[in-house]
Structure formats: C-alpha cells, structure tokens
CSV table of C-alpha atoms in Angstrom, one decimal:
chain,number,residue,atom,x,y,z
A,69,UNK,CA,-0.2,0.2,-0.1
A,70,UNK,CA,2.1,3.5,-0.8
A,71,UNK,CA,1.9,6.1,0.9
A,72,UNK,CA,-0.2,7.9,-1.4
A,73,UNK,CA,-3.0,7.3,-4.3
A,74,UNK,CA,-2.7,7.1,-8.1
A,75,UNK,CA,-4.9,6.0,-10.2
A,76,UNK,CA,-3.6,2.4,-12.1
A,77,UNK,CA,-4.2,4.2,-14.6
A,78,UNK,CA,-5.9,6.1,-18.1
A,79,UNK,CA,-5.5,7.2,-21.2
A,80,UNK,CA,-5.8,9.0,-23.9
A,81,UNK,CA,-5.9,10.0,-27.7
A,82,UNK,CA,-3.5,11.5,-29.5
A,83,UNK,CA,-3.8,15.9,-29.3
A,84,UNK,CA,-5.5,15.4,-26.0
A,85,UNK,CA,-4.9,16.1,-22.2
A,86,UNK,CA,-5.4,13.9,-19.2
A,87,UNK,CA,-4.4,14.4,-16.1
A,88,UNK,CA,-3.1,12.0,-13.4
A,89,UNK,CA,-3.7,12.8,-9.9
A,90,UNK,CA,-2.0,12.0,-6.3
A,91,UNK,CA,-3.1,12.3,-3.0
A,92,UNK,CA,-1.6,12.5,0.4
A,93,UNK,CA,-2.2,14.3,4.1
A,94,UNK,CA,-1.4,17.1,5.2
A,95,UNK,CA,2.0,15.3,6.5
A,96,UNK,CA,3.2,15.7,3.1
A,97,UNK,CA,1.6,16.5,-0.2
A,98,UNK,CA,-0.8,19.3,1.6
A,99,UNK,CA,1.4,20.4,4.0
A,100,UNK,CA,4.7,21.1,1.8
A,101,UNK,CA,6.0,22.2,-2.4
A,102,UNK,CA,7.4,18.8,-2.5
A,103,UNK,CA,6.2,17.2,-5.1
A,104,UNK,CA,7.8,15.7,-8.2
A,105,UNK,CA,6.9,13.9,-11.1
A,106,UNK,CA,8.9,10.8,-12.6
A,107,UNK,CA,8.2,9.4,-15.8
A,108,UNK,CA,8.9,5.6,-16.2
A,109,UNK,CA,9.3,3.7,-19.3
A,110,UNK,CA,9.4,0.1,-18.7
A,111,UNK,CA,13.4,-0.7,-18.6
A,112,UNK,CA,15.1,2.9,-18.8
A,113,UNK,CA,15.7,5.4,-15.7
A,114,UNK,CA,12.5,7.1,-14.4
A,115,UNK,CA,13.3,10.7,-15.5
A,116,UNK,CA,12.1,13.4,-13.5
A,117,UNK,CA,9.3,15.8,-15.3
A,118,UNK,CA,8.2,17.8,-12.3
A,119,UNK,CA,9.8,19.3,-9.0
A,120,UNK,CA,8.3,21.7,-6.6
A,121,UNK,CA,4.8,20.8,-7.3
A,122,UNK,CA,5.2,22.9,-11.5
A,123,UNK,CA,8.4,23.5,-11.5
A,124,UNK,CA,10.3,21.7,-15.1
A,125,UNK,CA,13.4,21.3,-15.0
A,126,UNK,CA,15.6,21.4,-18.2
A,127,UNK,CA,14.6,19.9,-21.6
A,128,UNK,CA,11.0,18.9,-20.0
A,129,UNK,CA,8.9,19.7,-22.2
A,130,UNK,CA,6.0,22.9,-21.2
A,131,UNK,CA,2.8,20.7,-22.3
A,132,UNK,CA,3.7,19.2,-18.9
A,133,UNK,CA,2.3,20.5,-15.6
A,134,UNK,CA,2.0,20.1,-12.3
A,135,UNK,CA,-0.4,21.5,-10.0
A,136,UNK,CA,-1.5,21.0,-6.1
A,137,UNK,CA,-4.6,21.7,-3.8
A,138,UNK,CA,-5.0,20.8,-0.9
A,139,UNK,CA,-3.8,17.0,0.1
A,140,UNK,CA,-4.2,16.6,-4.2
A,141,UNK,CA,-1.3,17.3,-6.4
A,142,UNK,CA,-1.9,16.5,-10.4
A,143,UNK,CA,0.0,15.7,-13.1
A,144,UNK,CA,-1.2,17.4,-16.7
A,145,UNK,CA,-0.3,16.5,-20.2
A,146,UNK,CA,-1.5,18.3,-23.2
A,147,UNK,CA,-1.2,17.5,-26.3
A,148,UNK,CA,-1.1,13.6,-25.3
A,149,UNK,CA,1.8,11.8,-28.1
A,150,UNK,CA,3.4,8.8,-28.9
A,151,UNK,CA,5.9,8.7,-26.8
A,152,UNK,CA,4.1,10.1,-23.9
A,153,UNK,CA,3.1,5.9,-23.0
A,154,UNK,CA,4.8,5.0,-19.1
A,155,UNK,CA,4.4,5.1,-15.8
A,156,UNK,CA,4.3,7.8,-14.3
A,157,UNK,CA,4.8,8.4,-10.3
A,158,UNK,CA,4.4,10.9,-7.8
A,159,UNK,CA,6.0,11.7,-4.4
A,160,UNK,CA,6.0,14.2,-2.2
A,161,UNK,CA,8.5,15.0,1.1
A,162,UNK,CA,7.0,13.6,4.0
A,163,UNK,CA,7.1,14.7,7.7
A,164,UNK,CA,6.9,11.5,8.4
A,165,UNK,CA,9.6,9.0,9.1
A,166,UNK,CA,10.0,8.0,6.5
A,167,UNK,CA,10.9,11.0,4.7
A,168,UNK,CA,9.6,10.7,0.9
A,169,UNK,CA,7.2,9.1,0.3
A,170,UNK,CA,5.7,7.4,-3.3
A,171,UNK,CA,2.6,6.8,-5.9
A,172,UNK,CA,2.3,3.4,-6.4
A,173,UNK,CA,2.0,4.6,-9.8
A,174,UNK,CA,0.0,5.7,-12.8
A,175,UNK,CA,0.2,3.3,-16.3
A,176,UNK,CA,-1.0,6.6,-19.2
A,177,UNK,CA,-2.1,4.6,-22.3
A,178,UNK,CA,-2.1,6.0,-25.5
A,179,UNK,CA,-5.0,5.2,-27.7
B,86,UNK,CA,26.5,14.4,-18.7
B,87,UNK,CA,25.7,12.4,-15.1
B,88,UNK,CA,25.4,9.4,-15.4
B,89,UNK,CA,24.4,6.3,-12.8
B,90,UNK,CA,25.1,2.5,-13.5
B,91,UNK,CA,24.3,0.2,-10.1
B,92,UNK,CA,25.7,-3.3,-10.4
B,93,UNK,CA,25.7,-6.5,-8.0
B,94,UNK,CA,24.7,-10.1,-7.0
B,95,UNK,CA,21.0,-10.7,-8.7
B,96,UNK,CA,20.7,-13.6,-6.7
B,97,UNK,CA,21.0,-13.3,-3.3
B,98,UNK,CA,19.6,-16.5,-0.8
B,99,UNK,CA,17.5,-16.2,1.9
B,100,UNK,CA,18.9,-14.9,5.5
B,101,UNK,CA,22.6,-13.4,3.1
B,102,UNK,CA,23.3,-9.7,2.2
B,103,UNK,CA,22.0,-7.8,-0.6
B,104,UNK,CA,24.9,-5.4,-1.7
B,105,UNK,CA,25.3,-3.1,-4.7
B,106,UNK,CA,26.4,-0.8,-6.0
B,107,UNK,CA,26.2,3.0,-8.4
B,108,UNK,CA,28.5,4.0,-10.1
B,109,UNK,CA,29.3,7.2,-10.8
B,110,UNK,CA,30.0,8.5,-14.5
B,111,UNK,CA,30.1,11.9,-16.0
B,112,UNK,CA,30.4,13.8,-12.8
B,113,UNK,CA,30.9,14.0,-8.8
B,114,UNK,CA,29.2,12.5,-6.4
B,115,UNK,CA,30.5,15.7,-3.9
B,116,UNK,CA,28.1,17.9,-3.0
B,117,UNK,CA,24.7,15.9,-3.8
B,118,UNK,CA,22.6,13.2,-1.9
B,119,UNK,CA,22.4,10.0,-3.2
B,120,UNK,CA,19.0,7.7,-2.8
B,121,UNK,CA,18.3,3.9,-3.2
B,122,UNK,CA,15.8,3.5,-3.8
B,123,UNK,CA,13.0,0.6,-4.7
B,124,UNK,CA,10.7,-1.5,-6.4
B,125,UNK,CA,8.9,-5.0,-6.1
B,126,UNK,CA,7.7,-7.3,-8.3
B,127,UNK,CA,3.7,-5.7,-9.2
B,128,UNK,CA,4.5,-2.6,-7.2
B,129,UNK,CA,5.5,0.6,-6.6
B,130,UNK,CA,8.7,2.3,-5.1
B,131,UNK,CA,9.8,2.5,-1.6
B,132,UNK,CA,12.0,4.8,-0.5
B,133,UNK,CA,15.4,3.0,1.5
B,134,UNK,CA,17.1,5.4,1.8
B,135,UNK,CA,20.3,8.5,1.7
B,136,UNK,CA,23.8,9.2,1.9
B,137,UNK,CA,25.3,12.6,2.1
B,138,UNK,CA,28.7,12.6,0.1
B,139,UNK,CA,29.8,12.7,3.0
B,140,UNK,CA,28.9,10.2,4.9
B,141,UNK,CA,25.9,11.3,6.8
B,142,UNK,CA,22.6,9.2,6.3
B,143,UNK,CA,19.1,8.7,6.6
B,144,UNK,CA,17.3,5.2,6.7
B,145,UNK,CA,13.7,4.1,5.8
B,146,UNK,CA,12.1,3.2,9.2
B,147,UNK,CA,10.8,0.0,8.3
B,148,UNK,CA,14.1,-1.3,7.2
B,149,UNK,CA,16.5,0.9,10.1
B,150,UNK,CA,18.2,-2.8,11.2
B,151,UNK,CA,19.6,-3.8,8.1
B,152,UNK,CA,20.0,-1.6,5.6
B,153,UNK,CA,23.5,0.5,4.7
B,154,UNK,CA,23.9,3.7,3.0
B,155,UNK,CA,27.5,4.3,2.4
B,156,UNK,CA,29.2,7.0,-0.3
B,157,UNK,CA,33.2,6.5,-1.6
B,158,UNK,CA,34.5,10.1,-3.1
B,159,UNK,CA,37.4,8.8,-4.2
B,160,UNK,CA,36.1,5.7,-6.4
B,161,UNK,CA,33.1,7.9,-7.4
B,162,UNK,CA,30.2,5.3,-5.9
B,163,UNK,CA,27.3,4.8,-3.6
B,164,UNK,CA,26.5,1.5,-1.7
B,165,UNK,CA,24.0,-0.4,-0.1
B,166,UNK,CA,23.8,-3.0,1.9
B,167,UNK,CA,21.1,-5.0,3.4
B,168,UNK,CA,21.0,-7.7,5.7
B,169,UNK,CA,18.8,-10.7,6.6
B,170,UNK,CA,17.4,-10.5,3.3
B,171,UNK,CA,14.1,-12.6,2.6
B,172,UNK,CA,11.7,-12.7,-0.5
B,173,UNK,CA,9.8,-9.6,0.7
B,174,UNK,CA,13.1,-7.5,-0.1
B,175,UNK,CA,13.1,-9.3,-4.0
B,176,UNK,CA,12.5,-5.5,-6.2
B,177,UNK,CA,14.6,-3.3,-8.5
B,178,UNK,CA,16.6,-0.9,-7.1
B,179,UNK,CA,17.5,1.7,-8.3
B,180,UNK,CA,19.9,4.7,-7.0
B,181,UNK,CA,19.1,8.2,-7.7
B,182,UNK,CA,20.9,11.4,-7.2
B,183,UNK,CA,19.0,14.5,-5.5
B,184,UNK,CA,18.2,17.8,-7.6
B,185,UNK,CA,19.7,20.7,-6.6
B,186,UNK,CA,21.3,19.3,-3.7
B,187,UNK,CA,17.8,18.8,-1.8
B,188,UNK,CA,16.9,14.2,-0.8
B,189,UNK,CA,13.3,14.6,-2.0
B,190,UNK,CA,13.6,14.6,-5.0
B,191,UNK,CA,15.6,13.2,-7.1
B,192,UNK,CA,16.8,14.0,-11.2
B,193,UNK,CA,18.9,11.3,-12.3
B,194,UNK,CA,18.4,7.5,-11.6
B,195,UNK,CA,20.3,4.9,-12.8
B,196,UNK,CA,17.9,1.7,-15.0
B,197,UNK,CA,18.3,0.2,-12.0
B,198,UNK,CA,18.8,-3.9,-10.9
B,199,UNK,CA,16.9,-6.5,-10.3
B,200,UNK,CA,17.5,-8.3,-7.5
B,201,UNK,CA,16.2,-11.9,-6.5
B,202,UNK,CA,15.7,-13.6,-2.9
B,203,UNK,CA,15.6,-16.7,-2.7
B,204,UNK,CA,17.4,-20.3,-2.8
C-alpha cells in the first residue's frame, strides 16, 4: 500500500490532455510544496518531469505541468503524444519518519 | 553527461546480505545526496534511504536495522547493503541523485538492477 494514492491507469488519444492525481495528507502533499513527478518507460531510468509541484527541469516539454490543491497534486499532459505512454509516479517530502513517499504509479496509455 | 549505473548480484539467498554499488560517471558525487529506491514486482516505489557525499545518512525506519548506505568519493560510488534478506526484498533497486543539493526529489536515476531473493 503506497503512501500516496494515484489512479492505476489513465488513457487518452493523441492530441488530448490528461490529468493524473496524487492524493496524500497534510503531512506530505498538503503540507509542503515538495511534490515531484517522474516518468518511467520500463527498462529505462526514471525521468524527473516536475519538481516542487509545478517546476519543470530544463529539457522537459512544456506540455507537462503540475499543480496542487489541498492534499492532492496533479500532473497534466497536454497534446498527448505516443512517446508519453509510460508509467508516472508522484513523490513528496513527508514530515513522517520515512522523509520521502511515493505513489503507486499510474500507467498512461495513448490510444 | 552524468550517468548512474547500479551493479551487483542478481540473486541472493535468504538470510544473506544484498550488496549493490552505484557507479557515477561523468560527474562527481560530491555535494549531492544519493538515494536508494526499490520497486518490488508489481508494486510502487519505496524509499530506502540516502547518503550525503560527506557520509551522513538517513534510512526508512522499516529497514533501518538492516540497511547501510555509504559513499566513496575516491571511487565516485555509492553502496547499499541490506542484511538478512527475505523474499520480500526481491525488487528492482535504483540509485538516484538528489536534485540541487536536496534529498526529496531526484534529477538523475540509474536504470535499476533486479535482485531476486531465493534459495
């Protein structure tokens, strides 16, 4: 059971937008602006897509955006492309003893 | 560019010690936090713990009694040791670099290495 809750799967057609949610508590997502999102193509190294809720690292497409409301963070991908098909994980700093918690991951399928 | 490569035995017997190394190429381990993360088959990611390049560490309480993470600046490597392993420790193990001197997000990851615990 992951500390942060994500939908197991989402799907969308090329060109559409999708949003993946990540729900935690006031001890993690809701309490700090330290939410990150990672893209993982199986067999490859995970890639940081968003950090500190809404910041994109250099080189990440502006089709990826992040936001937060209360205890729920969201990753939105606009203009879906075939290469966006991957697993996406959220993570957050937590005031709990584990320091960092992750979501269970969301499999994005581009139809 | 900086790359991370995990290495170590792919099969470990129950009750033995799992030992992995993360070799950092193209850059120094200095001034960064280095974290180990694992993913059991079919499950999500679990934070194991981190080491700062200078040697300070912090571990997941659920593993604290069994885990040691260390950094070797001379070899530009980070290591993970997990003692008394069981089947529940079967997972893909990743090393990752903390972004910008922080430990709660990770801007570089290795591809991971699968470790199976079985007799």
